[in-house]
DNA sequence: CGAGATTCATGTGAAGTATACCTTTAGGCTTAA
DNA sequence: AAGCCTAAAGGTATACTTCACATGAATCTCGTA
């Protein structure tokens, strides 16, 4: 009896394993993943050449112009710069001075947010240590300078997502960095800033702008054809022959092109489509999986945010959902009349919710910021409107798809113990 | 009736506060030779 | 004497709060036709 049961179970699992082992659509899934580093970067030759020619003097040990690289997400900025970094290091031969190229992503959680942490990361990459917290910032600077003065070297600092850093800190950080050169006798620092905010440079202090933006390069978005080409190159390595149905690449490319030509999005779309197809035991990746993948990406993002958000954030979100539900009900009852949701409404509802859940009530000021955050991450759509005599406020629209509203609501109730 | 002044409900910015956490430092205690 | 532990001191990060000022169109006011 018991043996039978196990046998049945084994049989079922074997089937699952078999389907993954034999029927796999993937040849090499890694090729489609975000951290894959391709050995050539299509359609970016012009930009790569530009960057390379600006940075080339560093091979002679000269200081190069500071460089600023713009471009929306998924336009190959990071990839291209990293590629050039590798090439430079490969070519560098001079013995008497050392060449060091540091790549720092200012957006990564462990690095981001403070001048201190960025410096700490730089120092760590230079091969020294500094405590994660506890030291005054100027001491960290001193340590940085000390390391640089140890020996003659050229330093190229690549700061990715630099706008994130400056938004949190002030641009005085960049100012300090650009000025450091005059204090150093043996070492030259060159900066490469990467940002996807096109207006970023304008918002900087003029002194910083002129020194950081000595050279500028713009990475324009890929168009649908280029995206398709990229997908094609990668899919040849990623998939087994013949698993892609006609038009799949085109559709992925088209979707991603719609999102400002984001290549990362295109690749994600393709990979997730394939995963979905595989899970359903399909031998081919057909068009319908792309649509599924597309909505799955959106949904997962929402669940992620909602689930990991801090309690107060969840409470406020819950209030908005409550109000929205009320509106839906009214809509069906009374026809066309829709109450718009404003900050004040949300705050009132939120206060009630706090009483129910015995949570401390935050000030309206703070709740306003939380609402702004939700707008930022795309959970809601909030626009500032002036209602004339009735003041000025944000009009809030929920932008969670209806199909997952229930589930989001469920997660919230569970986490908030309502 | 129309131009300007008012007004409302909040947006927004700066600065301050509380709490949690971190390292360094110094002093006292333990331990092994 | 060396090593270890602990608490105090001095720092940062985070999540708020407080205070103060900014906003912009509906509405009010008042001079004018």
Coordinates of C-alpha atoms (C1' of nucleotides) in Angstrom, one line a residue:
Chain A
X1 CA 0.0 0.0 0.0
X2 CA 2.6 2.5 1.2
X3 CA 5.0 1.3 -1.5
X4 CA 2.4 1.9 -4.1
X5 CA 1.9 5.4 -3.0
X6 CA 5.5 6.2 -3.2
X7 CA 5.7 4.7 -6.6
X8 CA 2.9 6.9 -7.8
X9 CA 4.5 9.9 -6.4
X10 CA 7.8 9.0 -7.9
X11 CA 6.1 8.6 -11.3
X12 CA 4.6 12.0 -11.1
X13 CA 7.8 13.7 -10.1
X14 CA 9.8 11.9 -12.6
X15 CA 7.5 13.3 -15.2
X16 CA 8.2 16.8 -14.1
X17 CA 11.9 16.2 -13.9
X18 CA 11.9 14.6 -17.3
X19 CA 10.1 17.4 -18.9
X20 CA 12.7 19.8 -17.6
X21 CA 15.6 17.6 -18.5
X22 CA 14.6 16.5 -22.0
X23 CA 12.0 18.8 -23.2
X24 CA 13.8 21.9 -22.1
X25 CA 13.4 24.8 -24.4
X26 CA 16.6 26.3 -23.1
X27 CA 20.1 25.5 -24.2
X28 CA 21.6 28.1 -22.0
X29 CA 19.2 30.1 -19.9
X30 CA 22.0 32.3 -18.4
X31 CA 22.3 34.1 -21.7
X32 CA 19.0 35.8 -21.2
X33 CA 19.6 36.7 -17.6
X34 CA 20.2 40.3 -16.4
X35 CA 23.8 39.7 -15.3
X36 CA 24.9 38.0 -18.5
X37 CA 27.7 39.9 -20.2
X38 CA 27.6 39.4 -23.9
X39 CA 30.9 39.6 -25.8
X40 CA 29.6 41.9 -28.4
X41 CA 27.2 44.7 -28.1
X42 CA 25.2 45.3 -31.3
X43 CA 24.1 48.7 -32.5
X44 CA 26.2 50.6 -30.0
X45 CA 29.4 50.8 -32.0
X46 CA 29.2 54.5 -32.4
X47 CA 28.8 55.2 -28.7
X48 CA 31.4 52.7 -27.8
X49 CA 33.9 54.3 -30.1
X50 CA 33.1 57.7 -28.7
X51 CA 33.6 56.6 -25.1
X52 CA 36.7 54.7 -26.0
X53 CA 38.3 57.7 -27.7
X54 CA 37.5 59.9 -24.8
X55 CA 39.0 57.5 -22.2
X56 CA 41.9 56.3 -24.3
X57 CA 44.4 58.9 -23.0
X58 CA 44.4 57.1 -19.7
X59 CA 46.4 54.4 -21.3
X60 CA 49.3 56.9 -21.6
X61 CA 48.8 57.7 -18.0
X62 CA 47.2 61.1 -18.7
X63 CA 44.1 62.3 -17.1
X64 CA 41.1 62.0 -19.3
X65 CA 38.2 64.4 -19.5
X66 CA 35.4 63.6 -17.1
X67 CA 32.6 61.9 -19.0
X68 CA 28.9 61.9 -18.6
X69 CA 26.8 59.2 -20.2
X70 CA 23.0 59.6 -20.6
X71 CA 20.5 57.1 -21.7
X72 CA 17.3 55.5 -20.5
X73 CA 17.3 52.1 -18.8
X74 CA 18.2 49.2 -21.0
X75 CA 20.0 51.2 -23.7
X76 CA 23.3 49.5 -23.1
X77 CA 25.0 52.2 -21.1
X78 CA 26.3 50.0 -18.4
X79 CA 27.2 47.2 -20.7
X80 CA 29.2 49.4 -23.0
X81 CA 31.1 51.2 -20.3
X82 CA 31.9 47.9 -18.6
X83 CA 33.1 46.5 -21.9
X84 CA 35.4 49.5 -22.4
X85 CA 36.6 49.1 -18.9
X86 CA 37.7 45.5 -19.6
X87 CA 39.3 46.5 -22.9
X88 CA 41.3 49.3 -21.3
X89 CA 42.5 47.0 -18.5
X90 CA 43.5 44.4 -21.1
X91 CA 45.5 46.9 -23.1
X92 CA 47.2 48.6 -20.3
X93 CA 50.9 47.8 -20.2
X94 CA 52.7 50.6 -18.5
X95 CA 54.6 49.5 -15.5
X96 CA 55.5 52.6 -13.5
X97 CA 52.0 53.7 -12.8
X98 CA 49.0 51.5 -12.0
X99 CA 45.7 51.8 -13.7
X100 CA 42.7 51.2 -11.6
X101 CA 39.2 51.3 -12.9
X102 CA 36.4 51.1 -10.4
X103 CA 32.8 50.4 -11.3
X104 CA 30.3 51.5 -8.6
X105 CA 26.6 51.2 -8.9
X106 CA 25.2 53.9 -6.7
X107 CA 21.7 52.3 -6.8
X108 CA 22.6 49.0 -5.1
X109 CA 21.1 48.8 -1.7
X110 CA 24.3 48.2 0.1
X111 CA 26.1 51.1 -1.6
X112 CA 23.5 53.7 -2.2
X113 CA 22.0 56.6 -0.3
X114 CA 25.0 58.1 1.4
X115 CA 28.2 59.7 0.5
X116 CA 29.7 57.6 3.3
X117 CA 28.7 54.3 1.8
X118 CA 29.8 55.2 -1.7
X119 CA 33.2 56.1 -0.4
X120 CA 33.3 53.0 1.7
X121 CA 32.6 51.0 -1.4
X122 CA 35.3 52.7 -3.3
X123 CA 37.8 52.1 -0.6
X124 CA 36.8 48.5 -0.4
X125 CA 37.4 48.1 -4.1
X126 CA 40.7 49.7 -3.7
X127 CA 41.5 46.8 -1.4
X128 CA 41.2 48.4 2.0
X129 CA 38.6 48.3 4.6
X130 CA 36.5 50.8 6.4
X131 CA 33.8 50.1 8.9
X132 CA 30.2 50.0 7.6
X133 CA 29.3 52.9 9.8
X134 CA 30.5 54.8 12.7
X135 CA 33.3 57.0 11.3
X136 CA 32.9 60.6 10.5
X137 CA 32.7 61.3 6.8
X138 CA 35.8 63.4 6.6
X139 CA 37.9 60.6 8.1
X140 CA 36.7 58.4 5.4
X141 CA 37.8 61.0 2.9
X142 CA 41.2 61.2 4.6
X143 CA 41.5 57.4 4.3
X144 CA 40.6 57.6 0.6
X145 CA 43.3 60.2 0.0
X146 CA 45.8 58.2 1.9
X147 CA 45.3 55.1 -0.2
X148 CA 45.6 57.1 -3.3
X149 CA 48.8 58.7 -2.2
X150 CA 50.4 55.4 -1.4
X151 CA 51.6 54.9 -5.0
X152 CA 51.4 56.5 -8.3
X153 CA 48.4 55.5 -10.2
X154 CA 45.6 56.5 -12.5
X155 CA 42.1 56.1 -11.2
X156 CA 39.0 55.9 -13.3
X157 CA 35.9 56.1 -11.3
X158 CA 32.7 54.9 -13.0
X159 CA 29.6 55.9 -11.1
X160 CA 26.5 54.2 -12.4
X161 CA 23.1 55.5 -11.6
X162 CA 24.7 58.6 -10.3
X163 CA 21.5 60.6 -10.3
X164 CA 20.2 58.2 -7.5
X165 CA 23.1 59.1 -5.4
X166 CA 22.9 62.8 -5.9
X167 CA 19.2 62.8 -5.3
X168 CA 19.7 61.4 -1.8
X169 CA 22.9 63.2 -1.0
X170 CA 23.8 66.6 -2.3
X171 CA 26.0 67.3 -5.3
X172 CA 28.7 68.5 -2.9
X173 CA 29.8 64.9 -3.0
X174 CA 30.6 65.2 -6.7
X175 CA 32.1 68.5 -6.1
X176 CA 34.5 67.1 -3.5
X177 CA 35.5 64.3 -5.9
X178 CA 36.2 66.6 -8.8
X179 CA 38.2 68.8 -6.6
X180 CA 40.2 66.0 -5.1
X181 CA 42.5 66.1 -8.1
X182 CA 44.1 69.3 -7.0
X183 CA 44.9 67.9 -3.6
X184 CA 46.5 64.8 -4.9
X185 CA 50.1 64.9 -6.0
X186 CA 50.6 61.4 -7.4
X187 CA 47.3 60.3 -8.5
X188 CA 44.9 61.4 -11.2
X189 CA 41.2 60.8 -10.9
X190 CA 38.8 60.7 -13.8
X191 CA 35.1 60.4 -13.4
X192 CA 32.6 58.6 -15.6
X193 CA 29.0 59.3 -14.6
X194 CA 26.2 57.2 -15.9
X195 CA 22.6 58.4 -15.5
X196 CA 19.2 57.7 -17.0
X197 CA 17.8 61.0 -16.1
X198 CA 18.2 63.3 -19.0
X199 CA 17.7 66.4 -16.9
X200 CA 20.1 65.3 -14.3
X201 CA 23.1 67.4 -15.4
X202 CA 21.0 70.6 -15.4
X203 CA 20.0 70.2 -11.8
X204 CA 23.6 70.1 -10.7
X205 CA 25.6 72.9 -9.2
X206 CA 27.2 74.8 -12.1
X207 CA 30.7 74.2 -10.8
X208 CA 30.1 70.5 -10.7
X209 CA 28.3 70.5 -14.0
X210 CA 31.2 72.0 -15.9
X211 CA 33.8 69.7 -14.5
X212 CA 31.7 66.5 -14.6
X213 CA 30.2 67.2 -18.0
X214 CA 33.4 67.9 -19.9
X215 CA 32.2 65.3 -22.4
X216 CA 28.7 64.0 -22.8
X217 CA 27.5 61.0 -24.7
X218 CA 23.9 60.1 -25.2
X219 CA 22.7 56.5 -25.7
X220 CA 19.5 56.7 -27.6
X221 CA 16.9 54.0 -27.2
X222 CA 16.9 51.0 -29.4
X223 CA 14.2 50.8 -32.0
X224 CA 12.1 47.7 -32.6
X225 CA 14.4 46.4 -35.3
X226 CA 17.5 46.7 -33.3
X227 CA 15.8 45.1 -30.3
X228 CA 14.8 42.2 -32.5
X229 CA 18.3 41.8 -33.7
X230 CA 19.6 41.7 -30.1
X231 CA 17.0 39.2 -29.2
X232 CA 17.9 37.1 -32.2
X233 CA 21.5 37.0 -31.3
X234 CA 20.9 36.0 -27.8
X235 CA 18.1 33.6 -28.5
X236 CA 20.4 31.6 -30.8
X237 CA 22.6 30.9 -27.8
X238 CA 19.9 30.6 -25.3
X239 CA 17.4 28.3 -26.9
X240 CA 17.4 25.0 -28.7
X241 CA 16.7 25.0 -32.3
X242 CA 13.1 25.4 -33.5
X243 CA 11.4 26.3 -30.2
X244 CA 10.6 29.8 -31.2
X245 CA 7.4 30.3 -33.0
X246 CA 7.2 32.7 -35.9
X247 CA 6.9 36.3 -34.8
X248 CA 7.8 35.8 -31.2
X249 CA 11.0 37.9 -31.3
X250 CA 9.1 40.6 -33.2
X251 CA 6.4 40.8 -30.6
X252 CA 8.9 40.9 -27.7
X253 CA 10.8 43.6 -29.5
X254 CA 7.6 45.5 -30.2
X255 CA 6.5 45.4 -26.5
X256 CA 9.8 46.5 -25.3
X257 CA 10.1 49.3 -27.9
X258 CA 6.9 50.6 -26.6
X259 CA 8.5 50.9 -23.2
X260 CA 11.1 53.4 -24.5
X261 CA 13.2 50.7 -26.2
X262 CA 14.4 48.9 -23.1
X263 CA 16.5 46.0 -24.1
X264 CA 16.5 44.5 -20.6
X265 CA 12.7 44.4 -20.7
X266 CA 12.8 42.7 -24.1
X267 CA 15.1 40.0 -22.8
X268 CA 13.1 39.5 -19.6
X269 CA 10.0 39.2 -21.6
X270 CA 11.5 36.5 -23.8
X271 CA 13.0 34.6 -20.9
X272 CA 9.8 34.6 -18.9
X273 CA 7.7 33.6 -21.9
X274 CA 10.0 30.7 -22.3
X275 CA 9.7 29.7 -18.7
X276 CA 5.9 29.9 -18.8
X277 CA 5.9 27.8 -22.0
X278 CA 8.2 25.3 -20.4
X279 CA 6.1 25.1 -17.3
X280 CA 3.1 24.3 -19.3
X281 CA 5.0 21.6 -21.1
X282 CA 4.8 23.3 -24.4
X283 CA 7.4 22.4 -27.0
X284 CA 7.3 25.8 -28.5
X285 CA 7.2 29.3 -27.4
X286 CA 4.1 30.8 -28.9
X287 CA 2.8 34.3 -29.0
X288 CA 0.3 33.9 -26.2
X289 CA 3.1 33.3 -23.7
X290 CA 4.5 36.7 -24.4
X291 CA 1.3 38.4 -23.3
X292 CA 1.2 36.2 -20.2
X293 CA 4.8 37.1 -19.5
X294 CA 4.1 40.8 -20.0
X295 CA 1.4 40.8 -17.4
X296 CA 3.3 38.5 -15.1
X297 CA 6.2 41.0 -15.0
X298 CA 3.8 43.8 -14.0
X299 CA 2.1 41.7 -11.4
X300 CA 5.2 40.4 -9.8
X301 CA 6.5 43.9 -9.5
X302 CA 3.4 45.0 -7.7
X303 CA 3.4 42.0 -5.3
X304 CA 7.0 42.6 -4.6
X305 CA 6.5 46.1 -3.6
X306 CA 3.3 45.5 -1.6
X307 CA 4.7 42.6 0.3
X308 CA 8.0 44.2 1.2
X309 CA 6.7 47.6 2.0
X310 CA 6.8 49.0 5.6
X311 CA 3.7 48.8 7.7
X312 CA 2.7 52.4 7.4
X313 CA 3.1 52.3 3.7
X314 CA 0.8 49.3 3.6
X315 CA -1.8 51.0 5.8
X316 CA -1.9 54.0 3.5
X317 CA -2.2 51.8 0.5
X318 CA -5.0 49.9 2.2
X319 CA -6.8 53.1 2.8
X320 CA -6.6 54.0 -0.9
X321 CA -7.9 50.6 -1.9
X322 CA -10.8 51.0 0.6
X323 CA -11.8 54.2 -0.9
X324 CA -11.5 52.8 -4.3
X325 CA -13.7 49.9 -3.4
X326 CA -16.3 52.3 -2.1
X327 CA -16.2 54.1 -5.3
X328 CA -16.6 51.0 -7.4
X329 CA -19.7 50.0 -5.4
X330 CA -21.2 53.5 -5.8
X331 CA -20.4 53.4 -9.5
X332 CA -22.5 50.3 -10.0
X333 CA -25.3 51.6 -7.8
X334 CA -25.7 55.1 -9.2
X335 CA -24.3 54.8 -12.6
X336 CA -21.7 57.3 -13.8
X337 CA -21.0 59.2 -10.7
X338 CA -17.4 58.7 -9.6
X339 CA -15.9 60.2 -6.5
X340 CA -12.3 61.2 -7.0
X341 CA -9.9 60.4 -4.3
X342 CA -7.9 63.1 -2.6
X343 CA -5.1 63.2 0.0
X344 CA -7.5 64.4 2.7
X345 CA -9.9 61.4 2.1
X346 CA -7.0 59.0 2.3
X347 CA -5.7 60.6 5.5
X348 CA -9.1 60.3 7.2
X349 CA -9.5 56.7 6.1
X350 CA -6.0 56.0 7.2
X351 CA -6.6 57.5 10.7
X352 CA -9.6 55.1 11.1
X353 CA -7.5 52.2 10.0
X354 CA -4.8 53.1 12.5
X355 CA -7.3 53.1 15.3
X356 CA -8.6 49.8 14.2
X357 CA -5.2 48.3 14.1
X358 CA -3.9 50.1 17.1
X359 CA -1.1 51.7 15.1
X360 CA 0.4 55.1 15.8
X361 CA -1.0 57.8 13.5
X362 CA 1.5 59.6 11.3
X363 CA 1.2 63.2 10.4
X364 CA -0.5 64.3 7.2
X365 CA 2.9 65.6 6.0
X366 CA 4.4 62.1 6.2
X367 CA 1.4 60.4 4.6
X368 CA 1.7 62.9 1.8
X369 CA 5.2 61.7 1.3
X370 CA 4.1 58.0 1.4
X371 CA 1.6 58.8 -1.3
X372 CA 4.3 60.4 -3.4
X373 CA 6.4 57.3 -3.0
X374 CA 3.5 55.1 -4.2
X375 CA 3.3 57.3 -7.2
X376 CA 7.0 56.8 -7.8
X377 CA 6.8 53.1 -7.8
X378 CA 3.7 53.1 -10.0
X379 CA 1.3 51.6 -7.5
X380 CA -0.9 54.7 -7.9
X381 CA -1.2 57.6 -10.2
X382 CA -1.2 60.9 -8.3
X383 CA -1.5 64.3 -9.9
X384 CA -1.5 67.6 -8.1
X385 CA -4.7 69.4 -8.9
X386 CA -6.0 72.7 -7.7
X387 CA -9.7 72.7 -6.8
X388 CA -9.8 76.5 -6.7
X389 CA -11.5 77.7 -3.6
X390 CA -11.3 74.2 -2.2
X391 CA -7.6 74.2 -2.1
X392 CA -4.9 72.2 -3.7
X393 CA -4.4 68.5 -3.4
X394 CA -3.4 65.3 -5.1
X395 CA -5.9 63.4 -7.1
X396 CA -5.2 59.7 -6.6
X397 CA -6.0 56.9 -9.0
X398 CA -5.1 53.3 -8.2
X399 CA -3.1 51.6 -10.9
X400 CA -3.2 48.0 -9.8
X401 CA -4.8 45.8 -12.4
X402 CA -8.3 44.6 -11.4
X403 CA -7.4 40.9 -11.8
X404 CA -4.9 41.0 -8.9
X405 CA -6.7 43.6 -6.8
X406 CA -8.2 40.8 -4.7
X407 CA -4.9 39.2 -4.0
X408 CA -3.2 42.5 -3.2
X409 CA -6.0 43.2 -0.8
X410 CA -5.6 39.8 0.7
X411 CA -1.9 40.3 1.3
X412 CA -2.5 43.6 3.0
X413 CA -5.2 42.3 5.3
X414 CA -3.0 39.4 6.3
X415 CA 0.0 41.5 6.9
X416 CA -1.9 44.2 8.8
X417 CA -4.0 41.8 10.7
X418 CA -7.3 43.5 10.0
Chain B
dC1 C1' -19.2 92.3 -16.2
dG2 C1' -14.4 91.8 -15.7
dA3 C1' -10.0 92.5 -13.2
dG4 C1' -7.8 91.6 -9.0
dA5 C1' -7.8 90.1 -4.4
dT6 C1' -8.9 86.1 -1.4
dT7 C1' -9.0 81.6 0.1
dC8 C1' -8.8 76.9 0.9
dA9 C1' -6.5 72.3 1.5
dT10 C1' -2.5 70.7 0.8
dG11 C1' 2.1 70.6 -1.6
dT12 C1' 6.8 71.2 -0.5
dG13 C1' 11.2 72.3 1.7
dA14 C1' 14.2 72.7 5.7
dA15 C1' 15.5 71.6 10.0
dG16 C1' 15.0 69.0 14.1
dT17 C1' 14.0 64.6 17.0
dA18 C1' 14.0 59.8 18.5
dT19 C1' 15.6 55.4 18.0
dA20 C1' 18.5 51.8 16.4
dC21 C1' 22.8 50.5 15.3
dC22 C1' 27.6 50.9 14.4
dT23 C1' 32.8 51.3 15.7
dT24 C1' 36.5 52.9 18.6
dT25 C1' 38.4 53.2 23.0
dA26 C1' 39.6 52.4 27.6
dG27 C1' 39.4 50.1 31.7
dG28 C1' 38.9 45.9 34.3
dC29 C1' 38.9 41.1 34.5
dT30 C1' 40.6 36.5 33.2
dT31 C1' 44.0 33.3 31.8
dA32 C1' 48.3 31.1 30.7
dA33 C1' 53.1 31.0 31.2
Chain C
dA1 C1' 51.7 40.2 30.1
dA2 C1' 48.4 39.1 26.7
dG3 C1' 43.8 38.5 25.6
dC4 C1' 39.0 39.2 26.2
dC5 C1' 34.8 41.4 27.5
dT6 C1' 32.0 45.4 28.5
dA7 C1' 30.4 49.9 28.7
dA8 C1' 30.8 54.7 27.3
dA9 C1' 31.5 57.9 23.7
dG10 C1' 30.8 59.5 19.4
dG11 C1' 29.2 58.7 14.9
dT12 C1' 25.4 57.6 11.0
dA13 C1' 20.8 56.0 9.0
dT14 C1' 16.0 55.9 9.1
dA15 C1' 11.6 57.3 9.8
dC16 C1' 9.3 60.6 11.6
dT17 C1' 7.7 65.5 13.3
dT18 C1' 7.4 70.6 13.3
dC19 C1' 7.4 74.9 11.3
dA20 C1' 7.0 77.9 7.6
dC21 C1' 6.1 79.1 3.2
dA22 C1' 4.3 78.2 -1.7
dT23 C1' 0.4 77.2 -4.9
dG24 C1' -3.2 77.9 -8.3
dA25 C1' -7.9 78.1 -9.7
dA26 C1' -12.7 78.7 -7.9
dT27 C1' -14.9 82.4 -5.6
dC28 C1' -15.5 87.0 -3.8
dT29 C1' -15.2 92.1 -4.2
dC30 C1' -15.5 96.2 -6.1
dG31 C1' -15.0 99.6 -9.7
dT32 C1' -16.8 100.6 -14.0
dA33 C1' -19.7 100.7 -18.1

